[in-house]
Amino acid sequence: NTYYLKDGKPYGTYIEVTGYYRDQGSQGKIIYRFMLGKDVIKDYNAERNFHYKLTLVFNGNANDADWHIEYREEKDMNFPDPYFISYLYNQDMVLPITLKGKDYKDLKLRATIIENNWYPEDYGSEVEVYTPGKEYNAGVWHGFLSLALTADKVIGEGKHYRTDCDWNKNYWNSHPEKGEREYTGLTVLGNHPNAFGDYNVALNDSGRYVVTIPFYTRAKQMVPTSGYTANNPYEAYQRKARVKIEVLDQSNNLVRDHMGKLMRDTLTIYQVRRIENPKAIWRSYNCQDPFDVTLKVRKSEAGDFVNEISNGPWRATVLVGKEWVKLDGVVNGVVNGDHDTPIKFRYEPNGVLSDSTQVRCGIIFVEYNDYTCHHLIFVRQGYAPLAMENAKLKWHSNNLYSKTQETKSPLEEGSLFKFGNLDDAILASNNKQYGFQVVPGSLALAGGTSKDWLEIKAFKKHGEKNVTVSFDDVTLDVVAGRGKKIKARVATADDFDKLSKFEKHQMAYGVLYGDGATKTAETMAEAHGFERDGVTTRGMRGCVVYNSENGNQIFFPIGASGYGKRNSDMEWYGAASHPAGVLQYAWRRELYKDPDGNQLKYRPMFYDIYKRPGGMYWSKSFHRKGDGEVDSNSYLDINYFTFEFIVGADEPIMPKSNSYQDYKNQTSACFIRCVEDVQ
């Protein structure tokens, strides 16, 4: 055998550390070797009875001058695996693919999504996932991942999960670029513009081609009535997709590498856990208290929050509000973090506003997991009414507490009202117990009185047909940033509709913190449980609607319990076992029983919807054609689990009953948000 000298030395003692590296699309076995001796430069003789202490330090690309490194790339096509993409909808990330060992001038890459799940990965017994059959359970058209750019918040709007049950499948198949794309010009350096999303070709330091291809998360909702969403609804679980990546010649034949193996491999992409904590941090106009941000997740459905650890470097920057948002003490600052570290930084407003009528808004952009995953944090200073897309309409920041008062804080959920009745405001203090078996007793009302559920009446004119019913306009004693006796009105269905459909408006769902809160809460009770006159360090779950261009934002809480609605009786459930007035967001009060698969197989996420959180807000008015017939929208529906933010009709108004007169004074009880028309 031929003897090879190590560093030109005939003899020596050394330590080897063998590992596996992954860096910018390249990966493989790696060996770190350190020569032992009294002199680490020229004496490689280890001596008995001496203790040698070594520390392996990774500098730069895992390289350190004191160690000798050997590595070999085992494949001609390399990419990091697994990879991660954001939990948010309409997001993107790029994957670097390194090619070596041949002339790629006339070759091409092809990526094909072969698995794309709507359901969570490695879920436990605490999560019910309905699995009626392979096509509906595992069809790639219901999943979160796309190879082509997504521009829409909603696809399949107006479609029905049953009558249009194949809509997602047909949409996917009619847009083949979403599931399969080819990338040519592998030796043409620079950006390659493409209508479905640009890709890039570059040379790395070793002279190898690196093709960077994009991946996208899909729309927020895919046929809204089905519940399919590209926004990961699971706080405790990731979702998984698998992508086949191949190198082909011009005849679509697979190419072989230097070892004779076909250049084909499979990439796993995980959509990371949903991060709701924190989602927004608001301060009143004269408050500039700092907030120590730590992104937190839950590892089980019932568990408390733990730190999210970044798989790769991370950074936080200011997206909107660069002139006043401070990160780690610097206006428009940038905070960077290392691999395997929590995502932590300090936010604070730069100064205060001059008076309570002023408002300023900002957005903090967090990139983690090697910058492939994104999280937005919405910041605002000032609680005065704010215009979103229309300068002539200002949205109030607080829910209605009573006929003449709004809540003290934007975090406070406010009271629940039956339709048309502003006099009997059902206080949030009643909401300590919730669920479909909790029969409400005497309910405390604003003003110090109380009534049973059936004593609280709803709108008048129940006996009339072809009539428009409405809430009266309100005169508020005090509004944030304003004086007394402010004229306002309940937001209309049209107001909600424009808020939802304006192209620059997006929705974000999570926890808002206000004055008094100084850090991210660790328990569910602290993060979700804000109450009137309670502990100010607590947060509140809800939906932030924001203008992506200027950062303007408003917040709709769903309540400390997470169930922002008291349901009227639903006759088809059986009045005896499902009493009226229960605090519960969903109509359904049990697991979906669907033995023949006629409904649930088209919307499996609704299997356990009865226990999922959400809230409803009344619109100002609606029109009724006749008994049991509502032909105009009457409410805003915020489904915190499936990310619905839709304006609907009928359901909270009355039971689905043929004996309509039996329920003539009953509706559900929902939240109210007021607006002002500006002349």
XYZ file of C-alpha atoms in Angstrom:
679
model
C 0.000 0.000 0.000
C 1.109 3.527 -0.715
C 1.686 5.610 2.407
C 0.608 9.237 2.157
C 2.112 11.883 4.380
C -0.210 14.051 6.423
C 0.813 17.683 5.891
C 4.230 16.479 4.805
C 4.923 14.738 8.143
C 5.908 11.023 8.199
C 4.209 10.349 11.500
C 1.607 12.007 13.687
C -1.375 11.663 15.980
C -4.631 13.309 15.143
C -8.292 13.513 16.082
C -11.048 13.283 13.474
C -14.585 14.597 13.786
C -16.969 13.383 11.087
C -20.177 15.247 10.360
C -22.615 16.215 7.663
C -22.703 19.724 6.242
C -25.394 21.699 4.465
C -24.607 25.100 2.983
C -26.300 27.098 0.210
C -27.531 24.124 -1.735
C -24.419 21.977 -1.193
C -24.334 19.109 1.285
C -22.390 15.955 2.072
C -19.995 14.223 4.446
C -17.347 16.398 6.092
C -14.254 15.480 8.178
C -12.492 17.812 10.601
C -8.955 16.665 11.561
C -6.666 18.134 14.198
C -3.021 17.039 14.560
C -2.049 16.570 18.214
C 1.307 17.546 19.729
C 3.145 19.985 21.962
C 3.422 22.361 19.022
C 0.312 22.485 16.841
C 2.310 23.974 13.953
C 5.233 21.528 13.489
C 5.160 18.816 16.179
C 2.454 16.167 15.581
C 3.621 13.698 18.255
C 1.154 13.106 21.078
C 2.785 12.192 24.391
C 1.475 9.710 26.954
C 0.039 11.004 30.232
C -0.665 14.433 28.819
C -4.191 15.896 28.637
C -5.121 17.565 25.352
C -8.178 19.810 25.388
C -9.612 20.862 22.019
C -12.484 23.123 21.053
C -13.982 22.909 17.566
C -15.000 26.421 16.517
C -17.087 27.019 13.392
C -16.139 30.207 11.609
C -17.620 31.451 8.363
C -18.660 28.471 6.263
C -17.838 26.013 9.069
C -14.105 26.586 8.439
C -11.429 27.217 11.061
C -7.731 27.825 10.427
C -6.594 25.386 13.134
C -8.379 22.416 11.616
C -7.778 20.544 8.373
C -11.001 19.876 6.515
C -11.795 17.158 3.994
C -15.131 16.819 2.273
C -16.590 15.323 -0.852
C -19.865 16.152 -2.567
C -21.533 12.812 -3.104
C -24.014 14.016 -5.758
C -23.917 16.279 -8.786
C -27.179 17.953 -7.729
C -27.389 19.242 -4.174
C -29.935 21.298 -2.249
C -30.731 21.790 1.438
C -33.267 19.245 2.665
C -35.584 19.674 4.488
C -36.453 23.303 3.804
C -38.974 25.613 5.433
C -41.610 28.051 4.208
C -43.713 30.623 6.032
C -46.958 29.761 7.820
C -48.550 32.824 6.177
C -50.533 32.933 2.942
C -49.217 34.657 -0.224
C -45.572 34.293 0.847
C -42.464 33.156 -0.998
C -39.061 31.610 -0.424
C -36.240 30.499 -2.727
C -34.349 27.195 -2.872
C -30.684 27.097 -4.039
C -29.809 24.054 -6.162
C -26.089 23.483 -6.799
C -25.040 21.662 -9.969
C -21.536 20.274 -10.636
C -19.638 17.854 -12.817
C -20.971 18.400 -16.365
C -21.983 20.853 -19.062
C -25.537 22.002 -18.305
C -25.937 24.220 -21.356
C -28.650 22.126 -23.019
C -30.172 20.659 -19.856
C -33.067 21.813 -17.708
C -34.450 21.423 -14.204
C -37.974 20.268 -13.484
C -39.788 20.537 -10.145
C -43.013 18.615 -9.469
C -45.116 18.776 -6.297
C -45.963 15.162 -5.426
C -47.388 15.686 -1.928
C -49.077 18.806 -0.581
C -51.004 18.418 2.657
C -53.809 20.492 4.185
C -53.621 18.486 7.424
C -50.944 18.760 10.146
C -47.763 16.715 10.248
C -47.222 14.395 13.253
C -50.423 15.463 14.953
C -51.432 13.852 18.228
C -54.686 12.459 19.528
C -55.741 15.961 20.555
C -56.357 16.920 16.920
C -59.193 15.289 14.986
C -58.418 14.994 11.285
C -61.062 13.493 9.080
C -59.678 11.142 6.423
C -62.512 10.078 4.119
C -60.378 8.973 1.172
C -57.090 9.520 -0.596
C -58.296 11.982 -3.213
C -59.872 14.400 -0.776
C -57.447 13.767 2.038
C -54.220 14.021 0.066
C -55.046 15.863 -3.154
C -52.216 18.301 -3.899
C -54.796 20.890 -5.007
C -55.929 21.413 -1.392
C -52.409 22.005 -0.051
C -50.442 25.094 0.950
C -47.561 24.997 -1.556
C -47.306 26.284 -5.118
C -44.501 26.609 -7.659
C -46.186 29.658 -9.212
C -46.746 33.108 -7.785
C -50.018 33.584 -5.896
C -51.659 36.998 -6.056
C -55.180 36.347 -4.758
C -56.289 36.344 -1.134
C -59.290 34.197 -2.019
C -59.913 31.775 -4.886
C -63.240 30.106 -5.493
C -65.209 32.905 -3.859
C -68.927 32.224 -4.133
C -68.365 28.521 -4.792
C -69.981 25.921 -2.554
C -68.077 23.053 -1.031
C -70.674 20.504 -2.185
C -71.998 21.725 -5.530
C -68.490 22.846 -6.564
C -66.646 20.014 -4.838
C -64.093 19.591 -7.661
C -63.358 23.293 -8.025
C -59.968 23.203 -6.259
C -58.900 20.186 -8.309
C -60.024 21.725 -11.600
C -58.408 25.064 -10.742
C -55.106 23.339 -9.967
C -55.206 21.280 -13.154
C -56.053 24.340 -15.253
C -52.981 26.084 -13.810
C -50.367 23.335 -14.298
C -47.513 25.689 -13.434
C -48.632 25.580 -9.792
C -47.720 21.917 -9.536
C -44.940 21.550 -12.114
C -42.402 23.949 -13.637
C -39.299 23.705 -15.794
C -36.228 25.942 -15.510
C -34.024 26.322 -18.594
C -30.866 28.267 -19.394
C -28.951 26.675 -16.515
C -25.671 28.276 -17.667
C -27.124 31.710 -18.415
C -26.116 33.812 -15.439
C -28.453 36.344 -13.873
C -32.162 36.740 -13.281
C -34.603 34.839 -15.502
C -37.899 36.799 -15.610
C -41.000 34.642 -15.630
C -44.705 35.371 -15.313
C -45.043 32.607 -12.714
C -42.075 33.824 -10.648
C -38.483 34.718 -11.521
C -35.578 32.343 -10.951
C -31.836 33.004 -10.908
C -28.584 31.378 -12.058
C -25.225 32.224 -10.468
C -21.720 30.792 -10.029
C -20.506 30.028 -6.517
C -16.916 30.309 -5.247
C -16.170 26.804 -6.512
C -17.291 27.675 -10.032
C -20.471 25.632 -9.838
C -23.850 26.722 -11.062
C -26.412 27.597 -8.413
C -29.993 27.729 -9.698
C -32.293 29.478 -7.232
C -35.963 28.612 -7.795
C -38.953 30.143 -5.995
C -41.707 28.487 -3.961
C -44.920 30.135 -2.777
C -47.698 29.644 -0.284
C -51.134 29.840 -1.829
C -54.228 31.974 -1.173
C -55.643 32.578 2.275
C -58.820 30.723 1.304
C -59.501 28.149 -1.415
C -63.290 27.907 -1.751
C -64.069 29.631 1.573
C -66.959 27.317 2.473
C -64.541 24.349 2.287
C -62.096 25.731 4.855
C -58.957 24.918 2.843
C -56.308 27.550 3.484
C -52.649 28.177 2.675
C -52.206 29.885 6.044
C -51.217 27.122 8.458
C -54.145 26.984 10.922
C -52.227 24.822 13.403
C -50.218 26.530 16.115
C -48.794 23.240 17.362
C -48.029 21.448 14.107
C -46.217 21.883 10.840
C -47.594 20.840 7.452
C -45.555 18.925 4.889
C -45.113 18.916 1.126
C -42.745 16.888 -1.057
C -41.252 18.043 -4.355
C -39.502 15.897 -6.971
C -36.549 17.697 -8.600
C -34.956 16.315 -11.777
C -32.310 17.204 -14.361
C -33.516 16.451 -17.909
C -32.244 16.728 -21.446
C -34.229 18.382 -24.233
C -36.074 15.107 -24.892
C -37.196 14.951 -21.254
C -34.862 12.053 -20.477
C -33.322 11.920 -17.038
C -29.605 12.739 -16.974
C -27.072 10.596 -15.059
C -24.407 11.998 -12.726
C -20.694 11.135 -12.547
C -21.482 7.963 -10.602
C -24.053 6.814 -13.143
C -27.041 7.604 -10.952
C -30.110 9.392 -12.291
C -30.147 13.059 -11.323
C -33.417 12.947 -9.451
C -34.087 13.688 -5.809
C -36.959 14.570 -3.500
C -37.172 17.690 -1.355
C -39.296 17.959 1.783
C -40.734 21.392 2.552
C -42.319 22.056 5.928
C -44.756 24.865 6.451
C -43.799 25.976 9.930
C -46.119 26.325 12.892
C -48.457 29.266 12.932
C -47.114 32.087 15.112
C -49.831 34.128 16.793
C -47.827 35.463 19.736
C -47.136 38.341 19.349
C -49.008 39.641 16.309
C -49.485 43.308 17.254
C -48.259 45.814 19.848
C -50.245 49.012 20.329
C -49.554 52.048 22.496
C -51.731 55.037 23.299
C -50.661 58.383 21.823
C -48.578 59.448 24.864
C -47.054 56.061 25.699
C -43.637 55.007 24.419
C -42.999 52.058 26.734
C -40.753 49.398 25.172
C -41.841 45.827 24.501
C -39.464 42.860 24.559
C -40.501 40.736 21.592
C -39.899 36.987 21.611
C -41.614 34.942 18.903
C -43.378 32.023 20.575
C -45.195 28.898 19.417
C -47.121 26.084 21.035
C -45.981 22.460 20.763
C -49.413 21.060 21.607
C -52.983 22.257 21.128
C -53.487 22.687 24.866
C -49.936 23.683 25.758
C -48.490 27.037 26.692
C -46.017 29.022 24.612
C -42.322 28.264 24.108
C -39.657 30.140 22.171
C -39.466 29.586 18.439
C -35.883 28.602 17.569
C -34.624 29.675 14.158
C -33.197 26.908 11.970
C -30.645 29.227 10.418
C -29.950 32.951 10.847
C -32.766 35.447 11.366
C -33.293 39.199 11.227
C -35.896 41.825 12.080
C -36.344 45.021 10.056
C -38.862 47.859 9.805
C -41.159 47.489 6.811
C -43.461 50.472 7.490
C -42.849 53.282 9.983
C -39.127 53.633 9.374
C -39.138 57.169 10.779
C -40.433 56.241 14.254
C -40.171 52.489 14.934
C -37.119 51.607 17.038
C -35.607 48.109 17.141
C -33.077 47.488 19.902
C -32.876 51.227 20.496
C -32.252 52.278 16.884
C -34.791 54.040 14.671
C -35.308 51.882 11.557
C -32.867 49.442 13.104
C -31.917 45.953 11.933
C -31.556 43.113 14.433
C -29.718 39.932 13.425
C -29.615 36.550 15.104
C -27.700 33.316 14.691
C -28.675 29.740 13.871
C -30.447 27.824 16.654
C -31.286 30.951 18.656
C -34.612 32.403 19.797
C -35.957 35.396 17.866
C -35.736 38.202 20.409
C -35.475 41.985 20.138
C -36.869 45.153 21.705
C -39.447 47.384 20.031
C -40.376 50.893 21.179
C -41.910 53.995 19.612
C -39.552 56.916 19.094
C -41.222 59.578 21.261
C -44.908 60.356 21.727
C -47.590 62.076 19.670
C -48.615 65.650 20.376
C -52.307 64.963 21.059
C -54.860 62.185 21.277
C -56.309 62.783 17.792
C -53.105 61.564 16.123
C -52.307 58.013 15.022
C -49.274 56.422 13.400
C -48.870 52.822 12.285
C -45.976 50.561 11.379
C -45.049 46.993 10.459
C -42.035 45.008 11.676
C -40.810 42.295 9.291
C -39.180 39.203 10.801
C -37.343 36.637 8.665
C -36.190 33.365 10.243
C -35.159 29.799 9.346
C -32.379 31.067 7.075
C -34.715 33.927 6.036
C -37.196 31.583 4.291
C -40.017 32.124 6.825
C -41.725 35.421 7.575
C -43.683 36.935 10.442
C -45.241 40.398 10.612
C -45.741 42.403 13.803
C -48.147 45.332 13.605
C -47.434 48.393 15.720
C -49.575 51.443 16.286
C -49.417 54.535 18.470
C -52.689 56.348 19.121
C -56.230 54.976 19.389
C -58.218 57.697 17.602
C -60.575 56.692 14.744
C -58.593 55.844 11.616
C -59.292 55.825 7.865
C -58.264 52.661 6.033
C -58.973 52.839 2.285
C -61.534 55.665 2.298
C -60.683 59.086 3.756
C -64.403 59.787 4.253
C -64.877 56.811 6.576
C -63.057 56.353 9.874
C -63.045 53.099 11.800
C -63.240 53.270 15.567
C -60.547 51.377 17.444
C -62.778 49.970 20.204
C -65.832 47.726 20.295
C -69.143 48.920 21.720
C -69.619 48.443 25.469
C -73.074 49.958 25.907
C -75.513 52.121 23.976
C -73.449 55.228 24.750
C -69.964 53.899 25.532
C -67.145 52.068 23.822
C -64.663 49.856 25.636
C -61.804 51.380 27.600
C -59.137 49.594 25.553
C -58.897 48.331 21.941
C -58.011 44.933 23.432
C -61.279 44.681 25.346
C -63.867 42.517 23.600
C -66.887 44.600 24.549
C -70.487 43.494 24.959
C -72.660 41.173 22.893
C -75.891 42.543 21.410
C -78.973 40.952 19.901
C -79.780 42.479 16.549
C -81.391 45.904 16.732
C -81.212 46.117 20.526
C -78.598 48.551 21.848
C -80.296 48.860 25.240
C -79.460 45.366 26.525
C -75.672 45.062 26.243
C -74.628 41.608 27.501
C -71.378 42.160 29.381
C -68.191 40.214 28.694
C -68.036 39.428 32.413
C -70.709 36.775 31.698
C -68.286 34.922 29.443
C -66.371 32.985 32.070
C -68.044 29.799 30.915
C -68.563 28.812 27.326
C -69.572 25.775 25.318
C -72.608 24.107 23.918
C -73.757 22.587 27.230
C -73.460 25.689 29.418
C -76.990 27.030 29.845
C -76.881 30.786 30.478
C -78.662 31.955 33.584
C -79.206 35.556 34.504
C -76.928 37.687 32.307
C -75.410 40.911 33.636
C -76.084 43.913 31.399
C -74.368 47.275 31.066
C -75.920 49.732 33.512
C -76.113 47.286 36.410
C -79.258 45.324 35.469
C -79.620 41.689 34.436
C -81.976 39.550 32.359
C -82.385 35.956 31.293
C -81.551 35.173 27.673
C -85.149 34.934 26.495
C -86.053 38.200 28.197
C -83.600 40.061 25.972
C -85.509 40.981 22.829
C -84.189 41.487 19.333
C -85.256 43.862 16.551
C -88.853 44.894 16.041
C -91.106 44.489 12.971
C -90.811 40.711 13.087
C -94.300 40.218 11.820
C -93.685 42.248 8.675
C -92.352 41.033 5.355
C -90.239 42.843 2.761
C -88.794 45.167 5.390
C -85.355 46.560 6.230
C -84.440 46.355 9.916
C -81.590 48.315 11.410
C -79.659 49.438 14.470
C -80.238 53.023 15.492
C -77.363 55.461 15.149
C -75.399 55.946 18.358
C -74.254 58.956 20.352
C -71.113 58.075 22.277
C -70.121 59.803 25.499
C -66.369 59.464 24.893
C -64.297 58.258 21.944
C -60.544 57.715 22.051
C -58.834 60.862 20.835
C -62.058 62.876 20.762
C -64.355 64.863 23.000
C -67.770 63.888 24.280
C -71.018 63.246 22.450
C -69.683 61.795 19.225
C -72.142 60.779 16.524
C -71.369 57.359 15.034
C -73.105 54.389 13.472
C -72.770 50.625 13.379
C -70.578 49.491 10.473
C -72.602 48.327 7.478
C -72.161 45.134 5.485
C -70.804 47.302 2.679
C -68.204 48.792 5.048
C -67.058 45.305 6.025
C -67.077 44.150 2.427
C -64.850 46.993 1.250
C -62.551 46.439 4.212
C -62.149 42.809 3.171
C -61.877 43.197 -0.593
C -59.730 46.302 -0.993
C -56.651 45.023 -2.830
C -54.118 46.555 -0.455
C -55.854 45.158 2.641
C -54.620 41.953 4.235
C -55.644 40.088 7.390
C -53.427 38.787 10.178
C -54.651 36.678 13.077
C -53.010 36.635 16.484
C -52.393 38.306 19.827
C -52.464 42.074 20.392
C -50.736 43.678 23.391
C -51.438 47.195 24.648
C -50.336 49.691 27.307
C -48.957 47.894 30.349
C -47.665 44.859 28.467
C -43.860 44.776 28.298
C -43.053 41.293 26.964
C -44.508 38.303 25.123
C -46.723 36.241 27.422
C -45.888 32.598 28.035
C -49.237 31.137 29.079
C -52.487 30.955 27.147
C -54.321 32.728 29.981
C -51.904 35.667 29.792
C -51.796 35.821 25.992
C -55.559 35.497 25.393
C -57.237 36.681 28.564
C -57.428 40.489 28.513
C -60.405 41.735 30.542
C -61.973 45.091 31.353
C -60.219 46.576 34.419
C -58.069 43.440 34.591
C -54.336 42.756 34.301
C -52.948 45.041 31.600
C -50.019 42.746 30.773
C -52.417 40.304 29.130
C -53.096 40.096 25.400
C -56.186 39.469 23.260
C -56.696 37.244 20.212
C -58.295 38.665 17.115
C -57.852 39.784 13.526
C -55.696 42.702 12.396
C -56.840 44.247 9.121
C -53.985 46.276 7.653
C -53.155 48.333 4.608
C -49.968 46.788 3.208
C -48.945 50.100 1.622
C -49.181 52.573 4.520
C -49.485 50.211 7.493
C -52.842 51.587 8.704
C -54.457 48.933 10.873
C -57.490 48.113 13.002
C -58.122 45.156 15.294
C -61.223 43.013 15.829
C -61.034 41.001 19.080
C -62.754 37.616 19.280
C -63.009 37.574 23.083
C -61.009 36.264 26.030
C -62.743 32.885 25.798
C -62.153 32.759 22.033
C -65.882 32.404 21.341
C -67.275 35.775 20.317
C -70.971 35.012 19.887
C -73.980 33.768 21.869
C -76.016 31.469 19.651
C -79.744 31.539 19.282
C -81.462 28.148 19.319
C -80.976 25.986 16.242
C -83.988 23.774 15.831
C -82.265 21.079 13.753
C -79.944 20.307 16.697
C -82.793 19.677 19.131
C -83.719 22.435 21.526
C -83.570 20.285 24.655
C -79.969 19.164 24.259
C -78.727 22.354 22.639
C -80.109 25.311 24.574
C -80.244 28.864 23.277
C -77.895 31.595 24.445
C -74.771 29.462 24.799
C -71.421 31.165 24.301
C -69.988 29.498 21.217
C -68.686 30.726 17.872
C -69.767 27.863 15.603
C -73.349 26.715 15.004
C -72.395 23.055 15.090
C -72.228 21.647 18.608
C -70.639 18.261 18.053
C -68.183 16.458 15.767
C -69.264 16.340 12.167
C -71.238 13.132 11.712
C -71.042 12.330 8.039
C -71.084 8.563 7.536
C -71.819 8.737 3.807
C -69.223 11.426 3.142
C -71.644 13.652 1.252
C -70.498 16.827 2.974
C -67.452 16.444 5.156
C -65.162 14.880 2.596
C -65.293 18.194 0.760
C -64.336 20.232 3.834
C -62.523 17.977 6.322
C -61.151 20.907 8.351
C -64.701 21.396 9.667
C -64.659 18.000 11.396
C -64.098 19.598 14.810
C -65.099 23.169 13.986
C -67.510 23.227 16.917
C -64.619 23.838 19.301
C -62.594 26.238 17.168
C -62.369 29.966 18.023
C -63.902 32.914 16.202
C -66.242 35.880 16.546
C -69.064 37.693 14.781
C -69.882 41.384 14.339
C -73.297 42.765 13.393
C -73.764 44.988 10.399
C -76.054 48.006 10.742
C -79.022 46.640 8.800
C -80.380 43.904 6.587
C -83.418 43.286 4.438
C -85.941 40.495 5.022
C -88.137 39.297 2.183
C -90.363 37.149 4.343
C -90.507 34.718 7.215
C -87.113 33.057 7.523
C -85.760 34.714 4.374
C -82.881 37.164 4.636
C -81.662 38.446 1.289
C -78.922 40.866 2.333
C -75.782 40.512 4.440
C -76.134 41.020 8.163
C -72.809 40.199 9.833
C -69.019 39.901 9.648
C -67.714 36.392 10.336
C -64.148 36.056 11.686
C -63.075 32.410 11.802
C -59.775 32.381 13.681
C -59.004 28.810 12.568
C -59.781 28.871 8.843
C -58.959 32.589 8.448
C -62.363 33.560 7.166
C -63.077 37.261 7.139
C -66.357 37.200 5.265
C -69.602 39.144 5.206
C -72.616 36.850 5.340
C -76.370 36.676 5.723
C -79.012 34.798 7.616
C -77.382 32.484 10.148
C -77.132 34.617 13.314
C -80.484 36.240 12.605
C -82.869 33.387 13.323
C -83.158 29.615 13.549
C -83.822 27.567 10.454
C -87.383 27.008 11.511
C -90.696 26.553 9.798
C -92.418 27.867 12.891
C -90.781 31.263 12.548
C -93.219 33.100 14.822
C -92.059 30.959 17.766
C -88.714 32.766 17.620
C -89.883 36.216 16.724
C -87.810 38.006 19.384
C -84.629 35.951 19.159
C -81.326 36.320 17.337
C -77.778 35.488 18.267
C -75.781 38.086 20.199
C -72.700 39.483 18.438
C -70.107 42.249 18.826
C -70.516 45.750 17.369
C -67.919 48.083 15.838
C -68.779 51.691 15.030
C -67.583 53.963 12.249
C -67.839 57.686 11.494
C -68.687 59.305 8.190
C -66.396 62.263 7.555
C -67.821 65.173 5.578
